[in-house]
Amino acid sequence: MQALEKNIKGFNILEVLIVLVIIGVISAAALPNFNTWKKEREIRNAAVQIKDLINNITSQVQRGHYAFVQVHIEQVNEDDEDKLIITSKGIGMDQYAENLREVENWKTQFTVRCEPDPKNGWDDDGESSNKLEVAQIEFLNVMTEFADNWGTVCFSKDGTWYSSDGYFINSDKEVVSAFWICEKISDSKKCLSNADGSPDARHTNLFEIGWSRFGNITI
């Protein structure tokens, strides 16, 4: 029995230290790749969630649940945190018919038709409604190319009243039909672009979300 006990050996301090150093080296080498993968995954998930939100609200108008819908996109700074907020809204046939009849310039001006908070309001607003047809999602440290600004895009069933306001309307009264999202970088509050309009090379994780007048969404 005593002979067996003498033959039992454990790790000495030097061997334990060598193992810890090896683990540390492997972890240090793997950490940058893991962080890169994690950031890419976060931005990709944000893009997918935004696409799903837009798909959901445009499908509601195609099904006739709403006559007219809007997606509102805003980048804000609250409590020293940059937030990207996406909200969907909808109005039913009665409110839609009243807007057509009674709201001045509703048929002719994008900024009247697709403003964020029109006089007659929205029947359902994702910011305040718990209905599944509308929603609001928020992201931290996800930016767009427009800082401290907002844009709206609006859809109708047959595309007739396709319109926009804010960042998504250009000087020719045409709808800007896409925007970028990217991970936050330390020296900027928005996704940066080069002179030719291409993304800045510092944005390793950047996605463009686009749509058509009939609500076909792409990433």
Tab-separated table of N, CA, C and O in Angstrom, residues 68-163:
chain	number	residue	atom	x	y	z
A	68	PHE	N	-52.970	51.507	-46.030
A	68	PHE	CA	-51.780	52.325	-46.236
A	68	PHE	C	-50.867	52.126	-45.028
A	68	PHE	O	-51.344	52.118	-43.883
A	69	VAL	N	-49.569	51.930	-45.271
A	69	VAL	CA	-48.654	51.633	-44.165
A	69	VAL	C	-47.376	52.457	-44.303
A	69	VAL	O	-47.042	52.970	-45.379
A	70	GLN	N	-46.674	52.537	-43.184
A	70	GLN	CA	-45.423	53.296	-43.160
A	70	GLN	C	-44.363	52.557	-42.347
A	70	GLN	O	-44.679	51.887	-41.360
A	71	VAL	N	-43.114	52.708	-42.758
A	71	VAL	CA	-41.962	52.299	-41.950
A	71	VAL	C	-41.168	53.560	-41.628
A	71	VAL	O	-40.793	54.315	-42.539
A	72	HIS	N	-40.950	53.794	-40.340
A	72	HIS	CA	-40.229	54.976	-39.870
A	72	HIS	C	-38.886	54.526	-39.305
A	72	HIS	O	-38.824	53.657	-38.434
A	73	ILE	N	-37.804	55.124	-39.800
A	73	ILE	CA	-36.449	54.760	-39.393
A	73	ILE	C	-35.767	55.994	-38.829
A	73	ILE	O	-35.712	57.040	-39.492
A	74	GLU	N	-35.252	55.886	-37.614
A	74	GLU	CA	-34.666	57.049	-36.942
A	74	GLU	C	-33.439	56.644	-36.144
A	74	GLU	O	-33.437	55.625	-35.454
A	75	GLN	N	-32.404	57.455	-36.256
A	75	GLN	CA	-31.203	57.263	-35.439
A	75	GLN	C	-31.134	58.408	-34.428
A	75	GLN	O	-31.118	59.572	-34.802
A	76	VAL	N	-31.095	58.068	-33.150
A	76	VAL	CA	-31.120	59.076	-32.096
A	76	VAL	C	-30.006	58.805	-31.093
A	76	VAL	O	-29.440	57.705	-31.041
A	77	ASN	N	-29.705	59.821	-30.287
A	77	ASN	CA	-28.776	59.654	-29.176
A	77	ASN	C	-29.535	59.945	-27.895
A	77	ASN	O	-30.003	61.064	-27.694
A	78	GLU	N	-29.686	58.940	-27.058
A	78	GLU	CA	-30.392	59.084	-25.788
A	78	GLU	C	-29.508	58.583	-24.662
A	78	GLU	O	-28.998	57.457	-24.722
A	79	ASP	N	-29.316	59.439	-23.643
A	79	ASP	CA	-28.498	59.056	-22.480
A	79	ASP	C	-27.122	58.579	-22.920
A	79	ASP	O	-26.586	57.584	-22.420
A	80	ASP	N	-26.537	59.319	-23.884
A	80	ASP	CA	-25.190	59.016	-24.401
A	80	ASP	C	-25.105	57.653	-25.082
A	80	ASP	O	-24.021	57.079	-25.208
A	81	GLU	N	-26.233	57.145	-25.529
A	81	GLU	CA	-26.253	55.903	-26.291
A	81	GLU	C	-26.881	56.152	-27.656
A	81	GLU	O	-27.925	56.801	-27.753
A	82	ASP	N	-26.206	55.666	-28.700
A	82	ASP	CA	-26.754	55.791	-30.045
A	82	ASP	C	-27.717	54.642	-30.305
A	82	ASP	O	-27.356	53.474	-30.154
A	83	LYS	N	-28.924	54.985	-30.700
A	83	LYS	CA	-29.960	53.987	-30.938
A	83	LYS	C	-30.494	54.112	-32.360
A	83	LYS	O	-30.682	55.212	-32.888
A	84	LEU	N	-30.748	52.962	-32.974
A	84	LEU	CA	-31.456	52.911	-34.241
A	84	LEU	C	-32.835	52.333	-33.963
A	84	LEU	O	-32.944	51.230	-33.416
A	85	ILE	N	-33.888	53.089	-34.294
A	85	ILE	CA	-35.262	52.696	-33.970
A	85	ILE	C	-36.057	52.554	-35.271
A	85	ILE	O	-36.112	53.482	-36.078
A	86	ILE	N	-36.659	51.396	-35.461
A	86	ILE	CA	-37.473	51.116	-36.652
A	86	ILE	C	-38.907	50.845	-36.191
A	86	ILE	O	-39.142	49.987	-35.341
A	87	THR	N	-39.873	51.567	-36.775
A	87	THR	CA	-41.268	51.459	-36.350
A	87	THR	C	-42.169	51.288	-37.566
A	87	THR	O	-41.988	51.972	-38.580
A	88	SER	N	-43.129	50.380	-37.477
A	88	SER	CA	-44.119	50.235	-38.549
A	88	SER	C	-45.470	50.760	-38.077
A	88	SER	O	-45.802	50.701	-36.892
A	89	LYS	N	-46.262	51.292	-39.036
A	89	LYS	CA	-47.553	51.915	-38.733
A	89	LYS	C	-48.541	51.570	-39.845
A	89	LYS	O	-48.132	51.287	-40.986
A	90	GLY	N	-49.831	51.632	-39.535
A	90	GLY	CA	-50.826	51.332	-40.554
A	90	GLY	C	-52.143	52.033	-40.309
A	90	GLY	O	-52.481	52.365	-39.167
A	91	ILE	N	-52.884	52.300	-41.390
A	91	ILE	CA	-54.241	52.827	-41.279
A	91	ILE	C	-55.188	51.922	-42.072
A	91	ILE	O	-54.817	51.354	-43.101
A	92	GLY	N	-56.424	51.820	-41.568
A	92	GLY	CA	-57.443	51.012	-42.219
A	92	GLY	C	-58.151	51.769	-43.324
A	92	GLY	O	-57.854	52.935	-43.610
A	93	MET	N	-59.143	51.114	-43.931
A	93	MET	CA	-59.817	51.676	-45.093
A	93	MET	C	-60.575	52.970	-44.771
A	93	MET	O	-60.576	53.911	-45.580
A	94	ASP	N	-61.205	53.059	-43.598
A	94	ASP	CA	-61.979	54.259	-43.273
A	94	ASP	C	-61.095	55.493	-43.183
A	94	ASP	O	-61.416	56.543	-43.760
A	95	GLN	N	-59.992	55.388	-42.445
A	95	GLN	CA	-59.087	56.527	-42.311
A	95	GLN	C	-58.420	56.857	-43.645
A	95	GLN	O	-58.235	58.021	-43.997
A	96	TYR	N	-58.108	55.833	-44.388
A	96	TYR	CA	-57.515	56.009	-45.708
A	96	TYR	C	-58.452	56.787	-46.629
A	96	TYR	O	-58.046	57.744	-47.300
A	97	ALA	N	-59.732	56.401	-46.644
A	97	ALA	CA	-60.711	57.093	-47.489
A	97	ALA	C	-60.885	58.540	-47.049
A	97	ALA	O	-61.011	59.451	-47.891
A	98	GLU	N	-60.864	58.786	-45.733
A	98	GLU	CA	-60.980	60.159	-45.238
A	98	GLU	C	-59.776	60.998	-45.655
A	98	GLU	O	-59.924	62.165	-46.035
A	99	ASN	N	-58.579	60.404	-45.601
A	99	ASN	CA	-57.392	61.138	-46.030
A	99	ASN	C	-57.486	61.518	-47.503
A	99	ASN	O	-57.143	62.637	-47.906
A	100	LEU	N	-57.949	60.581	-48.331
A	100	LEU	CA	-58.093	60.851	-49.764
A	100	LEU	C	-59.064	62.000	-50.021
A	100	LEU	O	-58.837	62.849	-50.888
A	101	ARG	N	-60.145	62.039	-49.255
A	101	ARG	CA	-61.189	63.050	-49.474
A	101	ARG	C	-60.838	64.401	-48.858
A	101	ARG	O	-61.082	65.443	-49.475
A	102	GLU	N	-60.268	64.395	-47.661
A	102	GLU	CA	-60.250	65.614	-46.874
A	102	GLU	C	-58.889	66.220	-46.575
A	102	GLU	O	-58.809	67.397	-46.252
A	103	VAL	N	-57.825	65.456	-46.672
A	103	VAL	CA	-56.512	66.021	-46.343
A	103	VAL	C	-55.929	66.700	-47.574
A	103	VAL	O	-55.728	66.064	-48.615
A	104	GLU	N	-55.681	67.998	-47.437
A	104	GLU	CA	-55.176	68.780	-48.561
A	104	GLU	C	-53.810	68.265	-49.018
A	104	GLU	O	-52.913	68.036	-48.205
A	105	ASN	N	-53.676	68.099	-50.322
A	105	ASN	CA	-52.425	67.672	-50.965
A	105	ASN	C	-52.009	66.237	-50.612
A	105	ASN	O	-50.878	65.841	-50.903
A	106	TRP	N	-52.909	65.461	-50.008
A	106	TRP	CA	-52.540	64.091	-49.655
A	106	TRP	C	-52.197	63.287	-50.913
A	106	TRP	O	-51.276	62.479	-50.914
A	107	LYS	N	-52.909	63.534	-51.999
A	107	LYS	CA	-52.695	62.770	-53.227
A	107	LYS	C	-51.464	63.226	-54.002
A	107	LYS	O	-50.924	62.461	-54.806
A	108	THR	N	-51.021	64.441	-53.773
A	108	THR	CA	-49.988	65.012	-54.637
A	108	THR	C	-48.624	65.195	-53.977
A	108	THR	O	-47.611	65.270	-54.672
A	109	GLN	N	-48.573	65.293	-52.652
A	109	GLN	CA	-47.304	65.591	-51.994
A	109	GLN	C	-46.846	64.452	-51.087
A	109	GLN	O	-47.552	64.049	-50.163
A	110	PHE	N	-45.653	63.980	-51.351
A	110	PHE	CA	-45.078	62.915	-50.534
A	110	PHE	C	-45.026	63.310	-49.060
A	110	PHE	O	-45.310	62.495	-48.176
A	111	THR	N	-44.610	64.544	-48.789
A	111	THR	CA	-44.392	64.974	-47.404
A	111	THR	C	-45.692	65.104	-46.623
A	111	THR	O	-45.673	65.101	-45.392
A	112	VAL	N	-46.803	65.227	-47.301
A	112	VAL	CA	-48.111	65.219	-46.628
A	112	VAL	C	-48.559	63.781	-46.401
A	112	VAL	O	-49.019	63.411	-45.315
A	113	ARG	N	-48.390	62.971	-47.407
A	113	ARG	CA	-48.883	61.594	-47.366
A	113	ARG	C	-48.075	60.713	-46.415
A	113	ARG	O	-48.626	59.831	-45.750
A	114	CYS	N	-46.752	60.947	-46.342
A	114	CYS	CA	-45.875	60.016	-45.628
A	114	CYS	C	-45.149	60.666	-44.448
A	114	CYS	O	-44.121	60.156	-43.998
A	115	GLU	N	-45.688	61.772	-43.930
A	115	GLU	CA	-45.047	62.380	-42.760
A	115	GLU	C	-45.213	61.452	-41.546
A	115	GLU	O	-46.167	60.673	-41.461
A	116	PRO	N	-44.298	61.527	-40.584
A	116	PRO	CA	-44.329	60.585	-39.456
A	116	PRO	C	-45.598	60.673	-38.605
A	116	PRO	O	-46.138	59.644	-38.200
A	117	ASP	N	-46.047	61.891	-38.339
A	117	ASP	CA	-47.199	62.092	-37.447
A	117	ASP	C	-48.230	62.997	-38.111
A	117	ASP	O	-48.327	64.184	-37.800
A	118	PRO	N	-49.015	62.459	-39.039
A	118	PRO	CA	-50.005	63.279	-39.738
A	118	PRO	C	-51.125	63.716	-38.801
A	118	PRO	O	-51.308	63.168	-37.716
A	119	LYS	N	-51.872	64.692	-39.245
A	119	LYS	CA	-52.955	65.270	-38.434
A	119	LYS	C	-53.952	64.210	-37.996
A	119	LYS	O	-54.388	64.172	-36.839
A	120	ASN	N	-54.320	63.318	-38.890
A	120	ASN	CA	-55.309	62.287	-38.563
A	120	ASN	C	-54.698	61.071	-37.867
A	120	ASN	O	-55.410	60.169	-37.444
A	121	GLY	N	-53.362	61.041	-37.770
A	121	GLY	CA	-52.705	59.957	-37.055
A	121	GLY	C	-52.780	58.626	-37.786
A	121	GLY	O	-53.274	58.526	-38.905
A	122	TRP	N	-52.270	57.596	-37.122
A	122	TRP	CA	-52.275	56.238	-37.636
A	122	TRP	C	-53.194	55.384	-36.771
A	122	TRP	O	-53.241	55.556	-35.559
A	123	ASP	N	-53.941	54.481	-37.401
A	123	ASP	CA	-54.808	53.600	-36.620
A	123	ASP	C	-53.988	52.742	-35.661
A	123	ASP	O	-54.374	52.526	-34.515
A	124	ASP	N	-52.856	52.219	-36.148
A	124	ASP	CA	-51.971	51.399	-35.321
A	124	ASP	C	-50.541	51.862	-35.515
A	124	ASP	O	-50.086	52.040	-36.650
A	125	ASP	N	-49.838	52.050	-34.399
A	125	ASP	CA	-48.465	52.538	-34.407
A	125	ASP	C	-47.633	51.583	-33.557
A	125	ASP	O	-47.951	51.340	-32.387
A	126	GLY	N	-46.577	51.029	-34.139
A	126	GLY	CA	-45.761	50.056	-33.429
A	126	GLY	C	-45.146	50.561	-32.148
A	126	GLY	O	-44.787	49.776	-31.267
A	127	GLU	N	-45.033	51.886	-32.006
A	127	GLU	CA	-44.465	52.454	-30.782
A	127	GLU	C	-45.402	52.282	-29.597
A	127	GLU	O	-44.960	52.126	-28.456
A	128	SER	N	-46.710	52.309	-29.865
A	128	SER	CA	-47.674	52.283	-28.771
A	128	SER	C	-48.645	51.111	-28.816
A	128	SER	O	-49.286	50.788	-27.819
A	129	SER	N	-48.773	50.444	-29.952
A	129	SER	CA	-49.746	49.361	-30.094
A	129	SER	C	-49.100	48.010	-29.805
A	129	SER	O	-47.927	47.784	-30.112
A	130	ASN	N	-49.882	47.110	-29.226
A	130	ASN	CA	-49.391	45.750	-28.990
A	130	ASN	C	-49.910	44.771	-30.039
A	130	ASN	O	-49.801	43.553	-29.864
A	131	LYS	N	-50.459	45.297	-31.129
A	131	LYS	CA	-50.934	44.435	-32.203
A	131	LYS	C	-49.753	43.810	-32.942
A	131	LYS	O	-48.721	44.450	-33.152
A	132	LEU	N	-49.923	42.566	-33.365
A	132	LEU	CA	-48.855	41.858	-34.054
A	132	LEU	C	-48.589	42.427	-35.447
A	132	LEU	O	-47.511	42.207	-36.009
A	133	GLU	N	-49.568	43.139	-36.001
A	133	GLU	CA	-49.410	43.669	-37.355
A	133	GLU	C	-48.372	44.789	-37.419
A	133	GLU	O	-47.802	45.061	-38.478
A	134	VAL	N	-48.168	45.497	-36.311
A	134	VAL	CA	-47.183	46.579	-36.274
A	134	VAL	C	-46.152	46.270	-35.193
A	134	VAL	O	-46.396	45.461	-34.299
A	135	ALA	N	-45.010	46.941	-35.279
A	135	ALA	CA	-43.942	46.635	-34.326
A	135	ALA	C	-42.962	47.791	-34.246
A	135	ALA	O	-42.957	48.702	-35.093
A	136	GLN	N	-42.128	47.743	-33.204
A	136	GLN	CA	-40.993	48.660	-33.091
A	136	GLN	C	-39.796	47.873	-32.570
A	136	GLN	O	-39.923	47.098	-31.624
A	137	ILE	N	-38.639	48.063	-33.195
A	137	ILE	CA	-37.419	47.412	-32.744
A	137	ILE	C	-36.324	48.464	-32.567
A	137	ILE	O	-36.295	49.470	-33.282
A	138	GLU	N	-35.458	48.232	-31.589
A	138	GLU	CA	-34.364	49.145	-31.292
A	138	GLU	C	-33.039	48.393	-31.300
A	138	GLU	O	-32.969	47.233	-30.895
A	139	PHE	N	-31.987	49.088	-31.741
A	139	PHE	CA	-30.646	48.514	-31.756
A	139	PHE	C	-29.662	49.508	-31.160
A	139	PHE	O	-29.736	50.708	-31.449
A	140	LEU	N	-28.746	49.012	-30.339
A	140	LEU	CA	-27.662	49.816	-29.807
A	140	LEU	C	-26.414	49.582	-30.646
A	140	LEU	O	-26.150	48.464	-31.092
A	141	ASN	N	-25.652	50.648	-30.852
A	141	ASN	CA	-24.378	50.564	-31.572
A	141	ASN	C	-24.524	50.052	-32.997
A	141	ASN	O	-23.611	49.440	-33.549
A	142	VAL	N	-25.698	50.281	-33.576
A	142	VAL	CA	-25.923	50.026	-34.998
A	142	VAL	C	-26.272	51.369	-35.633
A	142	VAL	O	-27.164	52.070	-35.154
A	143	MET	N	-25.551	51.742	-36.686
A	143	MET	CA	-25.721	53.067	-37.274
A	143	MET	C	-26.260	52.968	-38.704
A	143	MET	O	-26.200	51.916	-39.340
A	144	THR	N	-26.770	54.101	-39.180
A	144	THR	CA	-27.139	54.259	-40.581
A	144	THR	C	-26.230	55.330	-41.180
A	144	THR	O	-25.350	55.861	-40.513
A	145	GLU	N	-26.460	55.682	-42.454
A	145	GLU	CA	-25.678	56.770	-43.052
A	145	GLU	C	-26.261	58.137	-42.725
A	145	GLU	O	-25.723	59.149	-43.156
A	146	PHE	N	-27.356	58.199	-41.977
A	146	PHE	CA	-27.903	59.495	-41.580
A	146	PHE	C	-27.984	59.578	-40.054
A	146	PHE	O	-28.791	58.921	-39.423
A	147	ALA	N	-27.107	60.372	-39.453
A	147	ALA	CA	-27.033	60.495	-37.997
A	147	ALA	C	-28.001	61.566	-37.516
A	147	ALA	O	-28.179	62.612	-38.155
A	148	ASP	N	-28.628	61.312	-36.352
A	148	ASP	CA	-29.571	62.271	-35.752
A	148	ASP	C	-30.600	62.733	-36.779
A	148	ASP	O	-30.924	63.926	-36.878
A	149	ASN	N	-31.117	61.807	-37.524
A	149	ASN	CA	-32.082	62.130	-38.570
A	149	ASN	C	-33.075	60.987	-38.687
A	149	ASN	O	-32.968	59.979	-37.992
A	150	TRP	N	-34.052	61.138	-39.567
A	150	TRP	CA	-35.077	60.118	-39.729
A	150	TRP	C	-35.499	60.047	-41.189
A	150	TRP	O	-35.272	60.969	-41.975
A	151	GLY	N	-36.130	58.947	-41.531
A	151	GLY	CA	-36.703	58.784	-42.853
A	151	GLY	C	-37.927	57.890	-42.775
A	151	GLY	O	-38.000	56.993	-41.924
A	152	THR	N	-38.898	58.137	-43.633
A	152	THR	CA	-40.088	57.288	-43.706
A	152	THR	C	-40.297	56.822	-45.143
A	152	THR	O	-39.964	57.528	-46.098
A	153	VAL	N	-40.865	55.637	-45.289
A	153	VAL	CA	-41.288	55.138	-46.584
A	153	VAL	C	-42.677	54.540	-46.404
A	153	VAL	O	-42.964	53.897	-45.391
A	154	CYS	N	-43.567	54.810	-47.375
A	154	CYS	CA	-44.970	54.386	-47.268
A	154	CYS	C	-45.374	53.548	-48.472
A	154	CYS	O	-44.921	53.787	-49.596
A	155	PHE	N	-46.266	52.589	-48.201
A	155	PHE	CA	-46.689	51.638	-49.234
A	155	PHE	C	-48.218	51.539	-49.257
A	155	PHE	O	-48.869	51.623	-48.210
A	156	SER	N	-48.761	51.329	-50.448
A	156	SER	CA	-50.166	50.968	-50.613
A	156	SER	C	-50.225	49.675	-51.420
A	156	SER	O	-49.218	49.234	-51.971
A	157	LYS	N	-51.403	49.084	-51.493
A	157	LYS	CA	-51.520	47.733	-52.058
A	157	LYS	C	-51.009	47.630	-53.484
A	157	LYS	O	-50.263	46.710	-53.834
A	158	ASP	N	-51.386	48.579	-54.342
A	158	ASP	CA	-50.998	48.495	-55.750
A	158	ASP	C	-49.813	49.396	-56.090
A	158	ASP	O	-49.464	49.551	-57.257
A	159	GLY	N	-49.190	49.987	-55.074
A	159	GLY	CA	-48.039	50.854	-55.303
A	159	GLY	C	-48.381	52.272	-55.704
A	159	GLY	O	-47.480	53.094	-55.898
A	160	THR	N	-49.669	52.600	-55.819
A	160	THR	CA	-50.074	53.923	-56.293
A	160	THR	C	-49.552	55.036	-55.395
A	160	THR	O	-49.075	56.069	-55.869
A	161	TRP	N	-49.646	54.854	-54.087
A	161	TRP	CA	-49.288	55.911	-53.148
A	161	TRP	C	-47.919	55.687	-52.501
A	161	TRP	O	-47.650	56.167	-51.416
A	162	TYR	N	-47.078	54.952	-53.188
A	162	TYR	CA	-45.692	54.759	-52.741
A	162	TYR	C	-45.037	56.126	-52.575
A	162	TYR	O	-45.043	56.951	-53.495
A	163	SER	N	-44.491	56.398	-51.400
A	163	SER	CA	-43.965	57.734	-51.119
A	163	SER	C	-43.000	57.681	-49.946
A	163	SER	O	-42.775	56.622	-49.345
